[in-house]
C-alpha cells in the first residue's frame, strides 16, 4: 500500500480487535435474546466492524445503513448532521442498535440517537469500536464500546484518511506529517 511509511504505530492489533468483538458479540446476543433488532451501520467507517461484529452475534437481525455528514459550528458544542443516505426500513416500534466506527465529539451519535427516537424506535443503543472520551463535547450513552483510545488520529479497520488505509488490519496512528 502507498504511504505506509506515514503509519506511526499500531494502537490496537488485529488479534485484540478479534478478541474484543467476540466478547461484544456474546454480550449483544445475551442482551437481545428473543428479539430481532435492526442494526444500523454508519457509513463508511463502520462497515468492517459491523461485518465482523454481526458474525459474532447469534440472533436474527435486520441490517441497514446510513450515511451522514457532520458539520461542527466553530467553537460551539452544537452541530448539525446532514443525512446523505437514509434508511430503507421503518424503525417504528423496533429495537435499534447503531454501529459506529469511532465516537469523537459525540455529536454524530447524539443526533442519530435523537433521530431514531423521533422516528419512534422502541429502544436505541449504540456500539462503537473506538471511543475518544477526552474529545467529548456532548454526553452520549454508548452501551457497547470496543476500546477507549487517547486523542490520536487513527486509521485502519474501516477508518480512513482521505479515503486511504481502510483495509489495514490493525488500528494504527497516522503520523502527523500526513496531515500537516
Ligand atoms: P463525532 O461526531 O463523534 O465528533 O465524529 C465521529 C466521526 O468522526 C467518526 O465517524 C469518524 O468519521 C470521524 N473521526 C473521529 N476521529 C477519527 C479518527 O481518529 N480517525 C478517523 N479516520 N476518523 C475519525
XYZ file of C-alpha atoms and ligand atoms in Angstrom:
204
model
C 0.000 0.000 0.000
C 1.148 3.511 -0.758
C 2.247 5.813 2.059
C 2.607 3.066 4.647
C 5.641 4.992 5.935
C 3.139 7.511 7.304
C 1.856 4.993 9.821
C 3.335 5.890 13.199
C 2.353 2.939 15.371
C -0.120 0.133 15.861
C -2.604 1.095 18.545
C -4.916 -1.934 18.537
C -3.856 -5.147 16.842
C -5.959 -7.393 14.635
C -5.855 -10.062 17.362
C -7.035 -7.673 20.072
C -9.874 -6.475 17.832
C -10.970 -10.035 17.097
C -10.993 -10.991 20.763
C -12.920 -7.900 21.883
C -15.501 -8.286 19.110
C -16.153 -11.869 20.208
C -16.871 -10.560 23.735
C -19.149 -7.797 22.470
C -20.973 -10.263 20.207
C -21.725 -12.516 23.180
C -22.958 -9.581 25.232
C -25.242 -8.334 22.440
C -26.568 -11.862 21.846
C -27.471 -12.182 25.535
C -28.961 -8.687 25.838
C -31.235 -9.057 22.781
C -32.223 -12.705 23.322
C -35.674 -13.373 21.863
C -35.710 -10.049 19.960
C -34.841 -9.091 16.405
C -33.034 -5.751 16.403
C -32.381 -3.504 13.425
C -28.636 -2.985 13.239
C -27.719 0.297 11.571
C -24.195 0.695 10.245
C -22.944 4.259 9.901
C -21.095 4.547 6.586
C -18.445 4.447 5.640
C -16.170 3.784 8.600
C -18.266 1.142 10.359
C -18.679 -1.443 7.607
C -15.768 -3.704 8.533
C -16.596 -3.576 12.240
C -20.266 -4.270 11.528
C -19.442 -7.280 9.351
C -17.167 -8.821 11.976
C -19.428 -7.966 14.919
C -22.576 -9.455 13.404
C -20.810 -12.727 12.687
C -20.277 -12.986 16.462
C -23.944 -12.268 17.198
C -26.194 -15.306 17.336
C -29.529 -13.622 16.590
C -31.787 -12.870 13.651
C -31.202 -9.216 12.823
C -32.177 -6.746 10.137
C -29.280 -4.710 8.762
C -29.401 -1.307 7.185
C -27.014 1.582 6.613
C -26.997 5.334 6.939
C -24.504 7.854 5.715
C -24.249 11.245 7.379
C -22.025 14.308 7.149
C -21.275 16.249 10.281
C -20.724 19.964 10.350
C -19.397 21.359 13.612
C -20.092 25.028 14.142
C -16.810 26.584 15.226
C -16.282 26.529 18.946
C -19.904 25.885 19.823
C -20.928 22.460 21.029
C -23.888 22.392 18.694
C -23.558 20.784 15.306
C -25.851 19.501 12.663
C -25.787 16.363 10.645
C -26.954 16.023 7.096
C -28.332 12.682 6.014
C -26.516 11.668 2.839
C -28.149 8.237 2.682
C -31.188 7.393 4.783
C -32.519 4.045 5.972
C -34.746 1.947 3.774
C -36.555 0.386 6.759
C -39.059 1.817 9.220
C -37.745 1.776 12.799
C -41.130 2.428 14.447
C -41.534 0.096 17.415
C -38.208 -1.627 16.736
C -35.085 -2.198 18.813
C -32.321 -0.245 17.074
C -28.611 -0.865 17.517
C -26.457 1.798 15.871
C -22.971 0.617 14.920
C -20.272 3.280 14.527
C -16.512 3.192 13.999
C -15.442 5.880 16.457
C -17.032 8.359 18.849
C -15.120 11.609 18.996
C -17.136 14.716 19.985
C -20.247 12.534 20.281
C -22.273 14.937 18.115
C -22.981 12.481 15.308
C -24.270 9.770 17.591
C -26.235 12.119 19.823
C -28.091 13.345 16.709
C -28.612 9.869 15.322
C -29.964 8.657 18.637
C -32.425 11.582 18.758
C -33.429 10.883 15.162
C -34.244 7.246 15.943
C -36.271 8.332 18.972
C -38.142 10.895 16.851
C -38.946 8.058 14.475
C -40.437 6.136 17.420
C -37.920 3.338 17.774
C -38.734 1.182 20.801
C -35.137 1.259 22.052
C -31.903 2.769 20.770
C -28.460 1.548 21.791
C -25.024 2.204 20.327
C -21.959 0.112 19.700
C -18.728 1.771 18.711
C -15.441 0.073 18.070
C -13.447 3.047 19.366
C -14.095 5.940 21.699
C -12.015 9.012 22.471
C -13.519 10.082 25.802
C -11.219 13.103 26.154
C -12.741 14.651 22.997
C -16.397 14.515 24.035
C -18.465 17.694 23.566
C -21.820 16.126 24.312
C -22.621 13.221 26.563
C -23.885 10.217 24.690
C -24.638 6.892 26.282
C -22.705 4.199 24.394
C -23.535 0.736 25.695
C -21.050 -1.400 23.768
C -17.530 0.055 23.401
C -14.637 -1.862 21.881
C -11.689 0.248 23.034
C -11.170 3.624 24.659
C -8.245 5.346 22.994
C -6.264 8.551 23.508
C -6.697 11.649 21.350
C -4.788 10.486 18.280
C -5.945 10.344 14.669
C -6.369 6.670 13.856
C -6.750 4.735 10.642
C -7.349 1.164 9.571
C -10.068 -1.442 10.132
C -12.581 0.715 8.212
C -11.250 4.110 9.287
C -9.727 6.244 6.580
C -7.578 9.252 5.991
C -8.537 10.825 2.674
C -10.234 7.509 1.709
C -6.997 5.589 2.241
C -5.942 2.963 4.797
C -9.444 1.496 5.411
C -8.266 -2.039 4.706
C -5.380 -2.117 7.177
C -5.988 -4.999 9.569
C -4.787 -3.183 12.687
C -5.872 0.179 14.041
C -2.901 2.474 13.622
C -1.896 6.022 14.450
C -1.254 8.217 11.438
C 1.961 10.215 11.521
C 1.335 13.944 11.839
C 3.343 14.620 8.653
C 0.445 13.062 6.738
C -1.961 15.886 7.500
C 0.351 18.852 8.173
P -18.149 12.846 16.210
O -19.482 13.332 15.761
O -18.218 11.883 17.367
O -17.225 14.009 16.509
O -17.485 12.209 14.948
C -17.314 10.890 14.707
C -16.746 10.749 13.312
O -15.521 11.492 13.170
C -16.367 9.320 13.037
O -17.445 8.590 12.495
C -15.234 9.481 12.060
O -15.726 9.596 10.754
C -14.572 10.788 12.423
N -13.366 10.579 13.249
C -13.167 10.993 14.511
N -11.964 10.641 14.974
C -11.349 9.965 13.962
C -10.060 9.337 13.826
O -9.208 9.294 14.725
N -9.820 8.737 12.628
C -10.703 8.735 11.604
N -10.354 8.112 10.485
N -11.925 9.325 11.694
C -12.250 9.932 12.865
